[in-house]
Every structure is written in C-alpha cells, then in structure tokens.
Coordinates of C-alpha atoms in Angstrom, one line a residue:
M1 CA -9.1 -0.4 24.0
T2 CA -6.2 -2.5 25.0
E3 CA -3.4 -0.6 26.7
R4 CA -0.3 -0.5 24.6
R5 CA 3.2 0.4 25.5
V6 CA 5.8 1.9 23.1
R7 CA 9.5 2.2 23.4
F8 CA 12.0 4.8 22.3
T9 CA 12.9 2.6 19.3
D10 CA 9.3 2.9 18.2
M11 CA 9.9 6.7 18.0
L12 CA 13.0 6.2 16.0
R13 CA 11.2 3.9 13.6
L14 CA 9.0 6.7 12.6
A15 CA 11.9 8.3 10.8
S16 CA 13.2 5.1 9.3
G17 CA 11.8 5.9 5.8
H18 CA 13.6 9.3 5.8
R19 CA 17.2 8.2 6.7
G20 CA 18.7 10.3 3.9
T21 CA 17.1 13.5 5.1
V22 CA 18.1 12.7 8.7
V23 CA 21.7 12.0 7.7
V24 CA 21.9 15.3 5.7
A25 CA 20.2 17.3 8.5
V26 CA 22.4 15.8 11.2
G27 CA 25.4 16.5 9.0
L28 CA 24.5 20.1 8.4
T29 CA 23.7 20.6 12.1
L30 CA 27.0 19.0 13.2
A31 CA 28.9 21.1 10.6
G32 CA 27.2 24.2 12.0
S33 CA 28.1 23.1 15.5
G34 CA 31.7 22.6 14.4
L35 CA 31.8 26.1 13.1
G36 CA 30.3 27.3 16.4
L37 CA 33.0 25.3 18.3
A38 CA 35.7 27.1 16.3
Q39 CA 34.4 30.5 17.2
P40 CA 35.7 30.5 20.9
L41 CA 39.2 29.6 19.6
V42 CA 39.1 32.5 17.1
A43 CA 37.8 34.8 19.9
K44 CA 40.6 33.6 22.2
Q45 CA 43.2 34.4 19.5
A46 CA 41.6 37.8 18.9
I47 CA 41.7 38.7 22.6
D48 CA 45.3 37.5 23.0
A49 CA 46.3 39.4 19.8
A50 CA 44.7 42.6 21.1
S51 CA 46.5 42.2 24.4
G52 CA 49.8 41.8 22.5
G53 CA 49.2 44.8 20.2
S54 CA 48.7 42.8 17.1
A55 CA 46.0 43.4 14.4
V56 CA 42.7 41.8 15.2
W57 CA 40.6 42.7 12.1
P58 CA 41.4 39.5 10.1
M59 CA 40.3 37.4 13.1
L60 CA 37.1 39.5 13.6
A61 CA 36.3 39.1 9.9
G62 CA 36.8 35.3 10.2
L63 CA 34.6 35.2 13.3
A64 CA 31.8 37.0 11.4
G65 CA 32.2 34.6 8.5
L66 CA 31.8 31.7 11.0
F67 CA 28.7 33.2 12.4
L68 CA 27.1 33.6 9.0
A69 CA 28.0 30.1 7.8
E70 CA 26.7 28.6 11.1
A71 CA 23.4 30.4 10.7
T72 CA 23.0 29.3 7.1
L73 CA 23.7 25.7 7.8
G74 CA 21.3 25.8 10.8
A75 CA 18.5 27.3 8.7
L76 CA 18.9 24.7 6.0
A77 CA 18.9 21.8 8.6
R78 CA 15.8 23.2 10.3
F79 CA 14.0 23.4 7.0
L80 CA 14.9 19.8 6.1
L81 CA 13.7 18.6 9.5
E82 CA 10.5 20.5 9.4
R83 CA 9.7 19.1 6.0
M84 CA 10.6 15.6 7.2
G85 CA 8.3 16.0 10.2
E86 CA 5.4 17.1 8.0
R87 CA 5.9 14.1 5.6
I88 CA 6.1 11.7 8.5
V89 CA 2.9 13.1 9.9
L90 CA 1.3 12.9 6.5
G91 CA 2.2 9.2 6.2
L92 CA 0.8 8.6 9.7
R93 CA -2.4 10.4 9.0
R94 CA -2.9 8.6 5.7
S95 CA -2.4 5.2 7.4
L96 CA -4.7 6.1 10.3
V97 CA -7.4 7.4 7.9
C98 CA -7.2 4.2 5.8
N99 CA -7.3 2.1 9.0
L100 CA -10.2 3.9 10.6
L101 CA -12.3 3.7 7.4
R102 CA -11.8 -0.1 7.3
L103 CA -12.5 -1.0 10.9
R104 CA -15.0 -3.7 11.7
M105 CA -18.4 -2.4 12.3
R106 CA -18.4 -3.6 15.9
V107 CA -15.5 -1.2 16.5
Y108 CA -17.6 1.8 15.5
D109 CA -20.3 0.6 17.9
E110 CA -17.8 0.4 20.8
Y111 CA -15.6 3.5 20.3
R112 CA -16.4 7.2 20.0
T113 CA -15.9 8.8 16.7
G114 CA -14.6 12.1 18.0
D115 CA -11.8 10.4 20.0
L116 CA -10.7 8.4 16.9
I117 CA -10.6 11.6 14.9
S118 CA -8.5 13.3 17.5
R119 CA -5.8 10.6 17.0
V120 CA -5.5 11.7 13.4
T121 CA -5.3 15.4 14.2
T122 CA -4.1 16.3 17.7
D123 CA -1.9 13.2 18.4
T124 CA -0.1 13.3 15.1
T125 CA 0.6 17.0 15.6
V126 CA 2.5 16.2 18.8
L127 CA 4.5 13.6 16.9
R128 CA 5.4 16.1 14.2
D129 CA 7.3 18.2 16.8
V130 CA 9.1 15.2 18.1
T131 CA 10.2 13.9 14.7
A132 CA 11.0 17.4 13.3
Q133 CA 13.0 18.6 16.3
A134 CA 13.5 16.4 19.3
L135 CA 15.0 13.3 17.8
V136 CA 17.7 15.1 15.8
E137 CA 18.3 17.7 18.5
L138 CA 18.9 14.8 20.9
A139 CA 21.6 13.4 18.7
T140 CA 23.3 16.6 17.6
G141 CA 23.0 18.1 21.0
G142 CA 24.7 15.1 22.6
L143 CA 27.5 15.1 20.0
T144 CA 28.1 18.8 20.4
A145 CA 28.2 18.5 24.1
V146 CA 30.8 15.7 23.9
A147 CA 33.0 17.9 21.6
A148 CA 32.6 20.9 24.0
V149 CA 33.6 18.7 26.9
A150 CA 36.7 17.6 25.1
L151 CA 37.8 21.2 24.4
M152 CA 36.9 22.3 27.9
L153 CA 39.0 19.5 29.3
W154 CA 41.9 20.7 27.2
L155 CA 41.5 24.3 28.4
D156 CA 40.8 23.9 32.1
P157 CA 40.0 20.5 33.7
V158 CA 39.3 22.1 37.1
L159 CA 36.5 24.4 35.8
L160 CA 35.1 21.5 33.8
L161 CA 34.7 19.4 36.9
M162 CA 32.8 22.2 38.6
V163 CA 30.5 22.6 35.6
A164 CA 29.9 18.9 35.5
F165 CA 28.6 18.8 39.0
T166 CA 26.1 21.5 38.2
V167 CA 24.9 19.7 35.0
A168 CA 24.7 16.4 36.8
G169 CA 22.3 17.8 39.4
A170 CA 20.0 19.0 36.6
A171 CA 20.2 15.6 35.0
V172 CA 19.1 13.9 38.2
V173 CA 16.0 16.2 38.4
V174 CA 15.1 15.7 34.8
S175 CA 15.4 11.9 34.9
S176 CA 13.1 11.8 37.9
L177 CA 10.4 13.7 36.0
L178 CA 10.4 11.8 32.7
A179 CA 7.9 9.1 33.7
G180 CA 5.5 11.7 35.1
I181 CA 5.7 13.8 31.9
R182 CA 5.0 10.8 29.8
L183 CA 1.9 9.8 31.9
A184 CA 0.7 13.4 32.0
G185 CA 1.1 13.7 28.3
E186 CA -1.0 10.5 27.7
R187 CA -3.7 11.9 30.0
T188 CA -3.7 15.2 28.2
Q189 CA -4.1 13.6 24.8
A190 CA -6.8 11.3 26.1
A191 CA -8.7 14.2 27.6
I192 CA -8.6 16.1 24.4
G193 CA -9.9 13.0 22.6
V194 CA -12.9 12.9 25.0
V195 CA -13.6 16.6 24.4
A196 CA -13.6 16.0 20.6
A197 CA -15.9 13.0 21.0
D198 CA -18.4 14.9 23.2
L199 CA -18.4 17.9 20.8
E200 CA -18.9 15.6 17.8
R201 CA -21.8 14.0 19.8
A202 CA -23.5 17.4 20.3
L203 CA -23.0 18.8 16.9
S204 CA -24.2 15.7 15.1
A205 CA -27.4 15.8 17.0
M206 CA -27.9 19.6 17.0
R207 CA -31.5 19.5 16.0
M208 CA -32.3 17.3 19.0
V209 CA -30.1 19.4 21.3
R210 CA -31.8 22.6 20.2
A211 CA -35.3 21.2 20.3
N212 CA -34.8 20.0 23.9
R213 CA -33.2 23.2 25.0
A214 CA -30.1 21.2 26.0
E215 CA -27.4 23.7 24.8
R216 CA -26.4 24.6 28.4
R217 CA -26.3 20.9 29.5
E218 CA -24.2 20.0 26.6
A219 CA -21.9 23.0 27.1
D220 CA -21.6 22.0 30.8
R221 CA -20.8 18.4 29.9
I222 CA -18.1 19.5 27.4
G223 CA -16.9 22.1 29.9
E224 CA -16.2 19.3 32.4
R225 CA -14.2 17.5 29.8
L226 CA -12.3 20.7 29.1
D227 CA -11.6 21.0 32.8
S228 CA -10.2 17.5 32.8
A229 CA -8.0 18.4 29.8
C230 CA -6.9 21.6 31.5
T231 CA -6.0 19.7 34.7
A232 CA -3.9 17.2 32.7
G233 CA -2.3 20.0 30.8
V234 CA -1.5 21.9 34.0
R235 CA 0.1 18.7 35.4
T236 CA 2.2 18.4 32.3
A237 CA 3.1 22.1 32.5
K238 CA 4.1 21.8 36.1
L239 CA 6.5 19.0 35.5
A240 CA 7.8 20.7 32.4
S241 CA 8.4 24.0 34.4
V242 CA 10.3 22.2 37.1
M243 CA 12.4 20.5 34.5
S244 CA 13.0 23.9 32.7
S245 CA 13.9 25.6 36.0
A246 CA 16.4 22.8 36.8
V247 CA 18.0 23.3 33.3
E248 CA 18.1 27.1 33.7
L249 CA 19.7 26.8 37.1
A250 CA 22.3 24.5 35.6
V251 CA 23.0 27.1 32.8
Q252 CA 23.2 30.0 35.2
G253 CA 25.1 28.1 37.8
S254 CA 27.6 27.0 35.3
F255 CA 28.2 30.5 34.0
L256 CA 28.5 31.9 37.5
I257 CA 31.0 29.2 38.5
V258 CA 33.1 29.9 35.3
L259 CA 33.0 33.6 35.8
V260 CA 33.8 33.6 39.5
V261 CA 36.4 30.8 39.6
G262 CA 37.7 31.6 36.2
G263 CA 38.1 35.3 37.1
M264 CA 40.0 34.4 40.2
R265 CA 42.3 32.1 38.2
V266 CA 43.0 34.9 35.7
A267 CA 43.6 37.3 38.6
G268 CA 46.1 34.8 40.0
D269 CA 47.8 34.4 36.6
A270 CA 46.7 30.7 36.5
A271 CA 45.0 31.4 33.2
S272 CA 44.9 34.0 30.5
L273 CA 41.9 36.2 29.8
G274 CA 41.6 34.6 26.3
E275 CA 41.4 31.1 27.9
L276 CA 38.7 32.3 30.2
V277 CA 36.6 33.7 27.4
A278 CA 37.1 30.6 25.3
F279 CA 36.2 28.4 28.2
L280 CA 33.1 30.5 29.0
L281 CA 32.0 30.2 25.3
Y282 CA 32.6 26.5 25.4
A283 CA 30.5 26.3 28.6
S284 CA 27.6 27.8 26.6
Y285 CA 28.3 25.2 23.9
L286 CA 28.0 22.5 26.6
V287 CA 25.1 23.8 28.7
V288 CA 22.9 25.0 25.9
P289 CA 23.0 21.8 23.9
L290 CA 22.5 19.8 27.1
S291 CA 19.5 21.9 27.9
T292 CA 18.2 21.2 24.4
V293 CA 18.8 17.5 25.1
F294 CA 16.8 17.7 28.3
R295 CA 13.9 19.5 26.7
S296 CA 14.0 17.1 23.7
I297 CA 13.8 14.1 26.2
G298 CA 10.7 15.7 27.8
L299 CA 9.1 16.3 24.3
I300 CA 9.9 12.7 23.3
Q301 CA 8.1 11.5 26.5
K302 CA 5.0 13.5 25.4
G303 CA 5.3 12.2 21.9
M304 CA 5.5 8.6 23.2
G305 CA 2.2 9.2 25.0
A306 CA 0.7 10.4 21.6
L307 CA 2.2 7.4 19.9
V308 CA 0.5 5.1 22.3
R309 CA -2.9 6.4 21.3
I310 CA -2.0 6.3 17.6
T311 CA -0.7 2.7 17.9
E312 CA -3.8 1.7 19.7
A313 CA -5.9 3.0 16.9
M314 CA -3.7 1.2 14.3
D315 CA -4.2 -2.0 16.2
L316 CA -8.0 -1.9 16.1
P317 CA -9.3 -4.8 14.0
I318 CA -10.1 -4.1 10.4
E319 CA -12.1 -6.0 7.8
R320 CA -10.0 -8.7 6.2
D321 CA -11.0 -11.1 3.5
P322 CA -9.4 -14.1 2.0
P323 CA -8.6 -13.9 -1.8
P324 CA -12.0 -13.9 -3.6
V325 CA -13.0 -17.1 -5.4
R326 CA -13.7 -16.7 -9.1
S327 CA -17.5 -16.3 -9.5
P328 CA -19.2 -18.9 -11.8
E329 CA -22.4 -18.1 -13.6
P330 CA -25.2 -17.9 -11.1
G331 CA -27.5 -20.2 -12.9
D332 CA -30.8 -20.8 -11.1
A333 CA -29.4 -20.2 -7.6
P334 CA -31.3 -17.7 -5.4
A335 CA -29.9 -14.2 -5.2
L336 CA -29.6 -14.6 -1.4
E337 CA -29.8 -17.5 1.1
L338 CA -29.5 -17.4 4.9
R339 CA -29.0 -20.9 6.3
D340 CA -29.4 -21.4 10.0
V341 CA -27.9 -18.0 10.8
W342 CA -27.2 -17.0 14.4
F343 CA -26.1 -13.6 15.5
G344 CA -26.2 -11.3 18.5
Y345 CA -24.9 -8.0 19.8
R346 CA -22.7 -8.1 22.9
E347 CA -24.1 -11.5 24.1
R348 CA -27.7 -10.4 23.3
P349 CA -29.0 -12.9 20.8
V350 CA -31.0 -11.5 17.9
L351 CA -31.2 -14.1 15.2
R352 CA -31.6 -17.7 16.2
G353 CA -31.1 -20.0 13.3
L354 CA -32.8 -17.9 10.7
R355 CA -33.5 -19.4 7.3
L356 CA -34.4 -17.0 4.4
T357 CA -34.4 -17.3 0.6
V358 CA -34.6 -14.4 -1.9
P359 CA -35.1 -15.4 -5.5
R360 CA -33.2 -13.8 -8.4
R361 CA -36.2 -11.7 -9.3
G362 CA -39.1 -10.4 -7.3
Q363 CA -39.7 -8.7 -3.9
V364 CA -39.4 -10.2 -0.5
A365 CA -40.6 -8.2 2.5
L366 CA -39.5 -8.6 6.1
V367 CA -42.0 -7.6 8.8
G368 CA -42.0 -8.0 12.6
R369 CA -42.1 -6.2 15.9
S370 CA -39.2 -3.9 16.9
G371 CA -36.2 -5.9 17.9
A372 CA -37.2 -8.9 15.8
G373 CA -34.0 -8.7 13.8
K374 CA -35.2 -7.1 10.6
S375 CA -32.4 -4.5 10.3
T376 CA -29.9 -7.0 11.6
V377 CA -30.7 -9.2 8.6
L378 CA -29.8 -6.3 6.3
A379 CA -26.6 -5.6 8.2
L380 CA -25.5 -9.2 7.8
V381 CA -26.4 -9.3 4.1
A382 CA -24.5 -6.0 3.5
R383 CA -21.5 -7.7 5.3
F384 CA -21.3 -5.1 8.0
Y385 CA -21.2 -8.0 10.5
D386 CA -20.4 -11.7 10.2
P387 CA -22.8 -14.3 11.6
E388 CA -21.7 -16.2 14.6
S389 CA -22.8 -19.4 12.9
G390 CA -24.6 -20.5 9.8
E391 CA -24.1 -19.5 6.1
I392 CA -24.9 -16.6 3.9
R393 CA -24.8 -17.3 0.2
F394 CA -25.0 -15.0 -2.8
D395 CA -26.0 -16.7 -6.1
G396 CA -25.3 -20.0 -4.4
Q397 CA -21.8 -19.0 -3.3
L398 CA -20.6 -18.6 0.3
A399 CA -20.2 -15.0 1.3
D400 CA -16.9 -15.7 3.0
A401 CA -15.5 -17.2 -0.2
L402 CA -16.6 -14.2 -2.3
G403 CA -15.2 -11.7 0.1
R404 CA -16.8 -8.5 1.3
D405 CA -15.9 -6.4 -1.7
E406 CA -17.4 -8.8 -4.2
C407 CA -20.5 -9.2 -2.0
R408 CA -21.0 -5.5 -1.8
R409 CA -20.6 -5.1 -5.5
R410 CA -23.8 -7.2 -5.9
V411 CA -25.8 -5.3 -3.2
A412 CA -27.2 -1.8 -2.9
I413 CA -28.7 -0.7 0.4
V414 CA -31.0 2.1 1.4
D415 CA -31.3 2.4 5.2
Q416 CA -33.5 4.4 7.4
S417 CA -31.0 7.3 8.0
A418 CA -30.9 8.1 4.2
H419 CA -27.3 9.4 4.3
A420 CA -26.3 12.5 2.4
V421 CA -22.8 13.9 2.4
H422 CA -21.4 17.4 1.9
G423 CA -21.0 18.1 -1.8
S424 CA -23.1 18.6 -4.8
L425 CA -26.4 16.7 -5.6
W426 CA -24.5 15.0 -8.5
D427 CA -21.8 13.8 -6.0
N428 CA -24.5 12.3 -3.8
L429 CA -26.3 10.6 -6.6
T430 CA -23.1 9.1 -8.1
Y431 CA -21.4 8.3 -4.9
A432 CA -21.3 4.6 -5.7
V433 CA -20.7 5.1 -9.4
P434 CA -18.4 8.2 -9.7
G435 CA -18.2 7.9 -13.5
A436 CA -21.9 7.4 -14.1
D437 CA -23.4 8.1 -17.5
P438 CA -25.5 11.3 -17.4
G439 CA -28.3 9.4 -19.1
E440 CA -28.4 6.8 -16.3
V441 CA -28.5 9.6 -13.7
A442 CA -31.4 11.2 -15.6
R443 CA -33.1 7.8 -15.6
V444 CA -33.0 7.3 -11.8
I445 CA -33.9 10.9 -11.2
G446 CA -37.1 10.3 -13.2
L447 CA -37.8 7.0 -11.4
T448 CA -37.5 8.5 -8.0
S449 CA -39.4 11.8 -8.8
L450 CA -36.4 14.0 -8.1
D451 CA -37.0 16.2 -11.1
E452 CA -38.6 18.9 -9.0
V453 CA -35.8 18.8 -6.5
V454 CA -33.2 19.2 -9.2
A455 CA -35.1 22.1 -10.8
R456 CA -35.6 23.9 -7.4
M457 CA -32.0 23.6 -6.2
P458 CA -29.7 26.6 -7.1
G459 CA -27.3 25.1 -9.6
G460 CA -29.4 22.0 -10.3
L461 CA -27.3 18.8 -10.1
A462 CA -24.3 21.0 -9.2
G463 CA -26.2 22.5 -6.3
S464 CA -24.5 22.1 -2.9
I465 CA -25.8 19.9 -0.1
S466 CA -24.7 20.6 3.4
D467 CA -23.3 18.2 6.0
R468 CA -25.8 15.3 6.7
G469 CA -28.1 16.7 3.9
G470 CA -29.5 19.5 6.0
T471 CA -30.6 21.4 2.8
L472 CA -32.9 18.6 1.8
S473 CA -36.1 17.4 3.5
A474 CA -36.2 13.9 5.0
G475 CA -38.2 12.7 2.1
E476 CA -35.9 14.2 -0.5
R477 CA -32.9 12.6 1.2
Q478 CA -34.8 9.3 1.1
R479 CA -35.3 9.6 -2.6
V480 CA -31.7 10.6 -3.2
A481 CA -30.6 7.5 -1.4
I482 CA -32.9 5.3 -3.4
A483 CA -31.8 6.9 -6.7
R484 CA -28.1 6.3 -5.6
A485 CA -28.9 2.7 -5.0
L486 CA -30.7 2.1 -8.3
L487 CA -27.9 3.8 -10.2
T488 CA -25.6 0.8 -9.4
R489 CA -28.0 -1.6 -11.0
P490 CA -27.5 -4.1 -8.2
S491 CA -28.4 -7.8 -8.3
L492 CA -29.9 -7.4 -4.8
L493 CA -31.4 -4.2 -3.5
L494 CA -31.9 -3.9 0.3
L495 CA -34.3 -1.3 1.6
D496 CA -34.9 -0.5 5.3
E497 CA -38.1 1.4 5.7
P498 CA -37.8 3.1 2.2
T499 CA -41.1 4.9 2.5
S500 CA -40.7 6.2 6.1
H501 CA -40.3 9.8 5.0
L502 CA -42.3 9.8 1.8
D503 CA -45.7 11.3 1.2
A504 CA -48.6 9.2 -0.2
L505 CA -48.1 10.3 -3.8
T506 CA -44.3 9.8 -3.7
E507 CA -44.8 6.5 -2.0
A508 CA -47.1 5.4 -4.8
D509 CA -44.4 6.4 -7.3
L510 CA -41.8 4.5 -5.4
A511 CA -44.1 1.4 -5.2
R512 CA -44.2 1.4 -9.0
V513 CA -40.4 1.9 -9.1
L514 CA -39.8 -1.1 -6.9
A515 CA -42.2 -3.2 -8.9
A516 CA -40.2 -2.3 -12.0
A517 CA -36.9 -3.0 -10.2
A518 CA -38.2 -6.3 -9.0
G519 CA -38.2 -7.4 -12.7
E520 CA -34.5 -6.7 -13.0
C521 CA -33.1 -7.7 -9.6
A522 CA -34.0 -9.2 -6.2
L523 CA -35.5 -6.9 -3.6
L524 CA -35.4 -7.4 0.2
V525 CA -37.5 -4.8 1.9
I526 CA -38.2 -4.0 5.5
A527 CA -41.4 -2.1 6.0
H528 CA -44.4 -1.5 8.2
R529 CA -46.7 0.2 5.8
L530 CA -49.1 -1.8 3.7
A531 CA -48.4 0.0 0.4
T532 CA -44.8 -1.2 0.6
V533 CA -45.3 -4.8 1.5
R534 CA -48.8 -6.1 0.5
H535 CA -47.8 -6.7 -3.1
A536 CA -44.5 -8.3 -2.3
D537 CA -44.0 -11.7 -3.9
Q538 CA -43.3 -13.1 -0.4
I539 CA -43.6 -11.7 3.1
V540 CA -41.5 -13.2 5.9
V541 CA -42.7 -12.5 9.5
L542 CA -39.8 -12.4 11.9
D543 CA -40.4 -13.3 15.6
G544 CA -37.8 -14.2 18.2
G545 CA -35.0 -14.3 15.6
V546 CA -36.6 -16.9 13.3
A547 CA -39.0 -16.8 10.4
A548 CA -42.3 -17.4 12.2
A549 CA -44.4 -17.3 9.0
T550 CA -44.0 -16.9 5.3
G551 CA -46.5 -16.2 2.5
T552 CA -48.3 -13.5 0.5
H553 CA -50.3 -10.8 2.2
E554 CA -53.5 -12.6 1.7
E555 CA -52.1 -16.0 2.9
L556 CA -50.6 -14.5 6.0
L557 CA -53.9 -12.8 6.9
G558 CA -55.4 -16.2 6.8
H559 CA -53.0 -18.3 8.9
S560 CA -50.7 -15.9 10.9
A561 CA -52.1 -14.4 14.0
L562 CA -48.9 -12.4 14.5
Y563 CA -49.2 -10.9 11.0
R564 CA -52.8 -9.9 11.7
R565 CA -51.7 -8.2 14.9
L566 CA -49.0 -6.3 13.0
V567 CA -51.4 -5.2 10.4
A568 CA -53.8 -4.0 13.1
S569 CA -51.3 -2.3 15.4
Q570 CA -49.2 -0.7 12.7
A571 CA -52.1 0.6 10.6
L572 CA -51.1 -1.6 7.6
A573 CA -54.6 -1.5 6.3
A574 CA -54.1 1.9 4.6
P575 CA -55.6 2.5 1.2
D576 CA -53.6 1.0 -1.7
V577 CA -52.9 4.1 -3.8
T578 CA -51.0 2.1 -6.4
R579 CA -54.1 0.0 -7.4
G580 CA -57.0 1.9 -6.1
K581 CA -57.9 -0.8 -3.6
V582 CA -58.3 -1.0 0.2

C-alpha cells in the first residue's frame, strides 16, 4: 500500500461538515471559560472585602452562580462535541465500508481482510476522540490561555514572566516528542491491524486449524503480533508519559513560583493578598488550558497516524465504469463471446488469446487440467477482473460499454465455495432478489431438491444459518447457491464445479435442472465429472490458456487425445444416472 502523508488541515477538514456544531460548542466553551476567568476577580474582591470588614455574602453567592453556569455550559459543549465526533466517525465508517465493498478484485487478492476491517473499527475510534475533544480543546484552550495571560500581565508582570519560563520549558519538551508520538501511533494502529488480520485468518479456517491441531501455533503466531502491538503501544505510552510529566512539572512549578515569590511580595507589601489569590487562580487558568493544549496536540498526532491508514484505504482503487450504453435487442447474437482474450495474475499468464462462444440457449462445458484457466474464464465473465487485451461481449455488446452492473444483471454464478451468509434460509435464497415472489422461491426449491432441507430446519425458510453456512452440509450449501442463482432467471448461468459436493441422486436431479435451464438461458459450466458435461451441447478443452479442442463428448473422444486423458485420469467415465447409460 502506497505510503500516504496527512497534514493538520486534513484533520480540520473532518469537521468541515459540522461547522455549526463546532461554532456553538466553541462559543459555549469560551463563554464558560469567560465565566471562569471572572471568578478570580470576584474572589479577589471577596477577600479584600473581608479584610476591610465588609459583607462578603453577595460576592460568595455570585461566585457560586458563576461556578454553576460554567459547569452547565461546559456539559452542554461536551455533549455537542461528543455527538459531533460520533457523527463524523459514522460518516467515515460509511464511506470506508462503501469503498471497501467496491474495491477491485485484485485489491482483495493483495491485502488482508482483517487489516482492512481494523481501519473501519479501531482507526476511526481514535479519530472520534480527536474530533470530539482535541481539535476544539486546542482552540478553546489557546484562547483561554491568551485571556489569562492578559489578565496576569495586568495583575503582576513579574510573576507572569517567571511562569512563562516554566511553561516554555514544557513546550520545548512537548514539541520534541510530537514526531515520535505520531510515528509510534501509526505503528500501534498498523500492529493492531495485523492482529485483526491474523485472527480473521484463523477463525475463517477454524475447521482446518482444529483438524490439524494447529490451535497452539495459531495462538503463538497471533501472540507474536500482539507482542508487536504491545511494544508499539508501550513506545507510545513512554513518549506520552514523558510529555505528561513535563506538563505536570510546568503546572506544579508555576504554582510553586507563584506561591513562593507571590507570598514574598505580599509579605513585603508589594501586592495584596487578594491580588495573589487572583493571580494564583489565573495561573491555573493559564497552565491547565495549556496542559490541555499539549495533550490535545499529542492526541492529534496519534489521530493523524490513524488518518493515514484510513486515507490509504480510501485511496485503494475501486471498480469504476463509464455510463452504460443503452442495450438494443440482442437478436441472434451469442449470449457470450470471448475474442482473443489475454489475462494473467501478477505477471503469470493464464489465458493466451482465448476464443470462446456461448449461444443464447444450451450448455457449454469447460474442461481441462488444473491451472488451465477454467475458473479464470468465469471470473472474467463475471467482471471480477478485466482482460489485459481482447474483447468480452454480452449479446453482441462490448462488456466495457455495458458496464459491470449491467453485465452482472445478465449473469448468475455458482462457484466452488458455495457461499452462505449469516441469516435465514430465505435471506440466503433471495440474496440477489430480495423482493422475490414466494411462488418463484418455491419453484427453485423444488428444482434443486431443497424441500427436505426446508422441512428439516427449525423454522423452515425462516430458520437461521450460521456464518459461512456451518449449519448446512457442503451439498446443501451447493444446492442453496444453485437455487439462488436460478431465482434471478439469468440470461447466462455460470457454474464452477456445481456437482462437487452432491451425491449421485442429487447430481442426477441437478443434471435435469440444468437441462431445463439450458432451454431458457445459456449455461457455461466447469466440471470434471461426466454426468455434468457429457450431454453438454459443446465441450471446450482448455490447455495452455487457449481452446485446444471443441466438440461434443463423442466427438472429443474421437479426435482429442487430451480429452481422452482427462476422461481417464478424472474418472469421467462414471455411469450416466440421468439416462441409464454408461
């Protein structure tokens, strides 16, 4: 992933859509700070009045009122900022999710899923704290400190100069740590992303992990990632603790200087006790906001590290299409054509000028050795990837002109993994057609012999399916995937090893289903088993990325040595249960 740098202005831009809330929150905070700045003056007058024997109750009541008003305004401002932070994070997460779901397929091949997920969760959470607290505290703390300095200058310039030297020393320490805090924050977030990726890797393959007794190895692997995250976190904590100590020393040093030097000045009649108390309170109004500013700067640096990772994810290439061309009537054009198509993965060529035609009706089967390019053909037809050269046409129209969405409207695909998602059986069947007619759903259930599955499941069609379809057998997931594809009534149905998890009887039922479907749409099937391919209208033998031979089963047995070897090596000569022949 290309390294990306962000600036402070990029952080400010996050709140650009919430200017009204920011203005109100800053206004409330400043109003509360103003009330706080008035309190030392009231306290000074109360002390001086008590020293002169005057009544102090009105001033004490006014001081209590100032305290309550300041607390109320502060609480309201904090609520507005927290709500703004949540909404900013919501917008970021929505944008990230939309972006991650539209990435080019090559990106999913190159980057780890868990790390991408952590950018939506962990990294955005860090930014929430920045937008909800740090940015506004930086502004209001700075303004409050400026006002406090002005009042302290009016009360006692000498004490102010001493306090300024103490604060300046802390500022030097903090500024020297900022770059390290930002880098450590980036490393911490990256390490957490790797932990999430490794954990997702193990959990998604838990059957394999458990079967191979690899729980300890996976735990050790993830433990090493956790150690790296801990090391990065400790580095961040070390820098943050040094910064906090510098700020605390500045706070304590300032108070000690004011107490000692101010007390000496009061003892020498150079200042009144009320002025000392007022100056001491103003020192707190200077040092505390400045400490908030310093901490906010550190948090912003961590947030910029998180923003780098979020921006990198947002910059990943997504699928983009030109405006689709209006589709004319297909006429007699083939449902699918591949013309001189070349394609490879990471400089490893797979297809080398492939030519393939699938008519509008009937079944075309692809056979070949592993790595011949069969699944790659389906991936290109489904528009998961774009060919490096050559043309793909649907109904005589260029795929690029139609756009991915229009191409995928015409195509349904059933791949080897037979995906099932968490939800009800109905949700899985109607995933591509959420508003499907119950009669249509019943039709595809009957076609794919899912009646028994529906009857057996608690709740029937409303029965729950676990993540990755764990409550269904492999064959049942395969039939659900086929039913889902048929429900869309596609013009081109792609099937990658559709019978790989089916028993002989169900396979025979499926063969009849595919024969019926071939009368309504085009079928392009990848298979190794004879019952799936022998009655295809056309069989294409792939070898070396090209169509090495084409014909019916009987024709290929007569003139293709490669097909005969495939039949022999892959046990394609199994009994034909659909017609009672061998």
